[in-house]
PDB file of C-alpha atoms in Angstrom:
ATOM      1  CA  UNK A 121     -16.299  -3.023  10.876  1.00 95.00           C
ATOM      2  CA  UNK A 122     -14.808  -3.088   7.322  1.00 97.00           C
ATOM      3  CA  UNK A 123     -12.822  -5.805   5.490  1.00 98.00           C
ATOM      4  CA  UNK A 124      -9.645  -4.481   3.551  1.00 98.00           C
ATOM      5  CA  UNK A 125      -7.359  -6.039   1.389  1.00 98.00           C
ATOM      6  CA  UNK A 126      -3.532  -5.744   1.546  1.00 98.00           C
ATOM      7  CA  UNK A 127      -1.471  -5.914  -1.751  1.00 98.00           C
ATOM      8  CA  UNK A 128       2.188  -6.514  -0.928  1.00 98.00           C
ATOM      9  CA  UNK A 129       4.712  -6.334  -3.695  1.00 97.00           C
ATOM     10  CA  UNK A 130       7.087  -8.925  -1.816  1.00 92.00           C
ATOM     11  CA  UNK A 131      10.296  -7.742  -3.476  1.00 90.00           C
ATOM     12  CA  UNK A 132      11.936  -7.111   0.107  1.00 94.00           C
ATOM     13  CA  UNK A 133      10.844  -9.414   2.235  1.00 94.00           C
ATOM     14  CA  UNK A 134      12.391  -8.085   5.416  1.00 96.00           C
ATOM     15  CA  UNK A 135      11.460  -4.444   4.940  1.00 97.00           C
ATOM     16  CA  UNK A 136       7.392  -5.790   3.837  1.00 97.00           C
ATOM     17  CA  UNK A 137       7.126  -8.258   6.739  1.00 97.00           C
ATOM     18  CA  UNK A 138       7.513  -4.487   8.905  1.00 98.00           C
ATOM     19  CA  UNK A 139       5.165  -2.250   6.716  1.00 98.00           C
ATOM     20  CA  UNK A 140       2.802  -5.652   6.613  1.00 98.00           C
ATOM     21  CA  UNK A 141       2.600  -6.043  10.068  1.00 98.00           C
ATOM     22  CA  UNK A 142       2.369  -1.936  10.907  1.00 98.00           C
ATOM     23  CA  UNK A 143      -0.603  -1.598   8.981  1.00 98.00           C
ATOM     24  CA  UNK A 144      -2.309  -5.140  10.183  1.00 98.00           C
ATOM     25  CA  UNK A 145      -1.773  -3.523  13.571  1.00 98.00           C
ATOM     26  CA  UNK A 146      -3.635  -0.432  12.572  1.00 98.00           C
ATOM     27  CA  UNK A 147      -6.439  -1.795  11.217  1.00 98.00           C
ATOM     28  CA  UNK A 148      -6.869  -4.579  13.165  1.00 98.00           C
ATOM     29  CA  UNK A 149      -6.938  -1.460  16.454  1.00 98.00           C
ATOM     30  CA  UNK A 150      -9.491  -0.008  14.621  1.00 98.00           C
ATOM     31  CA  UNK A 151     -11.851  -2.434  14.839  1.00 98.00           C
ATOM     32  CA  UNK A 152     -11.420  -3.951  11.249  1.00 98.00           C
ATOM     33  CA  UNK A 153     -10.127  -7.229   9.142  1.00 98.00           C
ATOM     34  CA  UNK A 154      -8.224  -7.698   6.440  1.00 98.00           C
ATOM     35  CA  UNK A 155      -6.544 -10.315   4.256  1.00 98.00           C
ATOM     36  CA  UNK A 156      -3.451  -9.870   2.293  1.00 98.00           C
ATOM     37  CA  UNK A 157      -2.297 -11.457  -1.464  1.00 98.00           C
ATOM     38  CA  UNK A 158       0.777 -10.664  -2.422  1.00 98.00           C
ATOM     39  CA  UNK A 159       2.253  -9.869  -5.406  1.00 98.00           C
ATOM     40  CA  UNK A 160       5.850  -9.973  -7.160  1.00 95.00           C
ATOM     41  CA  UNK A 161       6.721  -6.322  -7.784  1.00 95.00           C
ATOM     42  CA  UNK A 162       5.171  -2.649  -7.286  1.00 96.00           C
ATOM     43  CA  UNK A 163       4.055  -2.569 -10.985  1.00 97.00           C
ATOM     44  CA  UNK A 164       1.896  -5.216  -9.945  1.00 98.00           C
ATOM     45  CA  UNK A 165      -0.342  -3.812  -7.394  1.00 98.00           C
ATOM     46  CA  UNK A 166      -2.740  -1.452  -8.567  1.00 98.00           C
ATOM     47  CA  UNK A 167      -3.862  -3.656 -11.237  1.00 98.00           C
ATOM     48  CA  UNK A 168      -4.233  -6.424  -8.218  1.00 98.00           C
ATOM     49  CA  UNK A 169      -6.668  -3.894  -6.705  1.00 98.00           C
ATOM     50  CA  UNK A 170      -8.861  -3.007  -9.403  1.00 98.00           C
ATOM     51  CA  UNK A 171      -9.131  -6.992  -9.683  1.00 97.00           C
ATOM     52  CA  UNK A 172     -10.306  -7.070  -6.419  1.00 98.00           C
ATOM     53  CA  UNK A 173     -12.747  -3.717  -5.899  1.00 97.00           C
ATOM     54  CA  UNK A 174     -14.162  -5.410  -9.495  1.00 96.00           C
ATOM     55  CA  UNK A 175     -14.821  -8.149  -6.935  1.00 95.00           C
ATOM     56  CA  UNK A 176     -17.006  -6.332  -4.691  1.00 94.00           C
ATOM     57  CA  UNK A 177     -15.432  -8.302  -1.392  1.00 97.00           C
ATOM     58  CA  UNK A 178     -13.347  -5.498   0.216  1.00 98.00           C
ATOM     59  CA  UNK A 179     -13.916  -1.720   1.572  1.00 97.00           C
ATOM     60  CA  UNK A 180     -11.283  -0.550   0.898  1.00 98.00           C
ATOM     61  CA  UNK A 181      -7.317  -1.311   0.135  1.00 98.00           C
ATOM     62  CA  UNK A 182      -3.454  -0.860   1.487  1.00 98.00           C
ATOM     63  CA  UNK A 183      -0.677  -0.532  -0.987  1.00 98.00           C
ATOM     64  CA  UNK A 184       2.251  -2.197   0.442  1.00 98.00           C
ATOM     65  CA  UNK A 185       5.830  -2.582  -1.018  1.00 97.00           C
ATOM     66  CA  UNK A 186       9.119  -0.875  -1.305  1.00 97.00           C
ATOM     67  CA  UNK A 187      11.525   0.572  -3.807  1.00 96.00           C
ATOM     68  CA  UNK A 188      15.073   1.523  -4.101  1.00 96.00           C
ATOM     69  CA  UNK A 189      16.776   3.598  -6.660  1.00 94.00           C
ATOM     70  CA  UNK A 190      19.316   1.206  -8.445  1.00 87.00           C
ATOM     71  CA  UNK A 191      21.677   2.280 -11.361  1.00 85.00           C
ATOM     72  CA  UNK A 192      19.453   2.006 -13.783  1.00 85.00           C
ATOM     73  CA  UNK A 193      16.302   3.955 -15.167  1.00 82.00           C
ATOM     74  CA  UNK A 194      14.373   1.090 -13.853  1.00 88.00           C
ATOM     75  CA  UNK A 195      13.817   2.551 -10.211  1.00 90.00           C
ATOM     76  CA  UNK A 196      11.934   5.720 -12.237  1.00 92.00           C
ATOM     77  CA  UNK A 197      10.018   3.750 -14.088  1.00 94.00           C
ATOM     78  CA  UNK A 198       8.736   1.409 -11.339  1.00 94.00           C
ATOM     79  CA  UNK A 199       7.995   4.023  -8.744  1.00 93.00           C
ATOM     80  CA  UNK A 200       6.301   6.706 -10.644  1.00 95.00           C
ATOM     81  CA  UNK A 201       4.356   4.180 -12.850  1.00 96.00           C
ATOM     82  CA  UNK A 202       2.664   2.551  -9.370  1.00 97.00           C
ATOM     83  CA  UNK A 203       1.950   5.425  -7.990  1.00 97.00           C
ATOM     84  CA  UNK A 204       0.528   6.818 -11.660  1.00 98.00           C
ATOM     85  CA  UNK A 205      -1.831   3.909 -11.526  1.00 98.00           C
ATOM     86  CA  UNK A 206      -2.885   4.201  -7.469  1.00 98.00           C
ATOM     87  CA  UNK A 207      -3.889   7.440  -8.498  1.00 97.00           C
ATOM     88  CA  UNK A 208      -5.836   6.837 -11.050  1.00 98.00           C
ATOM     89  CA  UNK A 209      -7.409   3.859  -9.486  1.00 98.00           C
ATOM     90  CA  UNK A 210      -8.557   6.593  -6.107  1.00 96.00           C
ATOM     91  CA  UNK A 211      -9.427   8.983  -8.370  1.00 95.00           C
ATOM     92  CA  UNK A 212     -12.181   6.744  -9.860  1.00 95.00           C
ATOM     93  CA  UNK A 213     -13.800   6.153  -6.243  1.00 94.00           C
ATOM     94  CA  UNK A 214     -11.387   2.880  -4.917  1.00 97.00           C
ATOM     95  CA  UNK A 215     -10.132   4.223  -1.407  1.00 97.00           C
ATOM     96  CA  UNK A 216      -6.911   2.928  -1.211  1.00 98.00           C
ATOM     97  CA  UNK A 217      -3.937   4.063   1.593  1.00 98.00           C
ATOM     98  CA  UNK A 218      -0.393   4.107  -0.356  1.00 98.00           C
ATOM     99  CA  UNK A 219       2.321   2.470   1.324  1.00 98.00           C
ATOM    100  CA  UNK A 220       4.765   1.858  -1.405  1.00 98.00           C
ATOM    101  CA  UNK A 221       8.215   3.209  -0.483  1.00 97.00           C
ATOM    102  CA  UNK A 222      10.542   4.776  -3.061  1.00 96.00           C
ATOM    103  CA  UNK A 223      13.854   5.851  -1.284  1.00 96.00           C
ATOM    104  CA  UNK A 224      17.388   6.164  -2.065  1.00 96.00           C
ATOM    105  CA  UNK A 225      18.818   3.608  -0.028  1.00 96.00           C
ATOM    106  CA  UNK A 226      17.892   0.553   2.065  1.00 96.00           C
ATOM    107  CA  UNK A 227      18.524   2.257   5.361  1.00 97.00           C
ATOM    108  CA  UNK A 228      15.820   5.017   4.145  1.00 98.00           C
ATOM    109  CA  UNK A 229      13.348   1.980   3.584  1.00 98.00           C
ATOM    110  CA  UNK A 230      14.288   0.107   6.597  1.00 98.00           C
ATOM    111  CA  UNK A 231      13.454   3.756   9.043  1.00 98.00           C
ATOM    112  CA  UNK A 232      10.136   4.190   7.444  1.00 98.00           C
ATOM    113  CA  UNK A 233       9.200   0.486   7.443  1.00 98.00           C
ATOM    114  CA  UNK A 234       9.496  -0.071  11.086  1.00 98.00           C
ATOM    115  CA  UNK A 235       6.864   0.142  13.101  1.00 97.00           C
ATOM    116  CA  UNK A 236       8.669   1.517  15.571  1.00 97.00           C
ATOM    117  CA  UNK A 237      10.159   4.111  13.842  1.00 97.00           C
ATOM    118  CA  UNK A 238       8.480   5.947  10.683  1.00 97.00           C
ATOM    119  CA  UNK A 239       5.448   3.276  10.595  1.00 98.00           C
ATOM    120  CA  UNK A 240       4.779   4.163   6.755  1.00 98.00           C
ATOM    121  CA  UNK A 241       2.676   0.635   6.938  1.00 98.00           C
ATOM    122  CA  UNK A 242       0.682   2.236   9.920  1.00 98.00           C
ATOM    123  CA  UNK A 243       0.352   5.674   7.831  1.00 98.00           C
ATOM    124  CA  UNK A 244      -1.091   3.873   4.838  1.00 98.00           C
ATOM    125  CA  UNK A 245      -3.460   1.718   6.679  1.00 98.00           C
ATOM    126  CA  UNK A 246      -4.677   5.505   8.804  1.00 98.00           C
ATOM    127  CA  UNK A 247      -4.891   6.817   4.721  1.00 98.00           C
ATOM    128  CA  UNK A 248      -6.951   3.652   3.766  1.00 98.00           C
ATOM    129  CA  UNK A 249      -9.337   3.944   6.431  1.00 98.00           C
ATOM    130  CA  UNK A 250      -9.911   8.024   6.227  1.00 98.00           C
ATOM    131  CA  UNK A 251     -10.137   7.675   1.975  1.00 97.00           C
ATOM    132  CA  UNK A 252     -13.333   4.811   2.939  1.00 97.00           C
ATOM    133  CA  UNK A 253     -14.724   7.033   5.790  1.00 96.00           C
ATOM    134  CA  UNK A 254     -14.715  10.244   3.066  1.00 96.00           C
ATOM    135  CA  UNK A 255     -16.525   7.674   0.575  1.00 93.00           C
ATOM    136  CA  UNK A 256     -19.214   6.812   2.872  1.00 92.00           C
ATOM    137  CA  UNK A 257     -19.444  10.399   3.736  1.00 94.00           C
ATOM    138  CA  UNK A 258     -19.922  11.563   0.809  1.00 92.00           C
ATOM    139  CA  UNK A 259     -21.665   8.513  -1.298  1.00 83.00           C
ATOM    140  CA  UNK A 260     -25.074   9.462  -2.785  1.00 56.00           C
TER     141      UNK A 260
END
């Protein structure tokens, strides 16, 4: 049994509720436990994971959030920089399943967040579990 941290960027509450439900169900179905911490937006997710990883209380992490394209360039920055920072942490050996959705509109996000449809929260948890397994397999 492993202990996971779900880091949730709580900008779109109704969508995040679905993503978190999917992630939590996947983890619990596999016999793992989890905690959830909420941050304001997707840019705060990687920093929170880095802080929590340094604390050493968690075996793996699930990043949850939704970034929907708007009328400004801000979408590009938030989507790109949050993904870049999560990838950098992953390359440093932290097992992270990235469930931060980047969509053109809310309808796309809804389909992807809903556990009864695309279940991207559950997929992110599955990725986190697999990366944790690989981390353990390759640990020297």
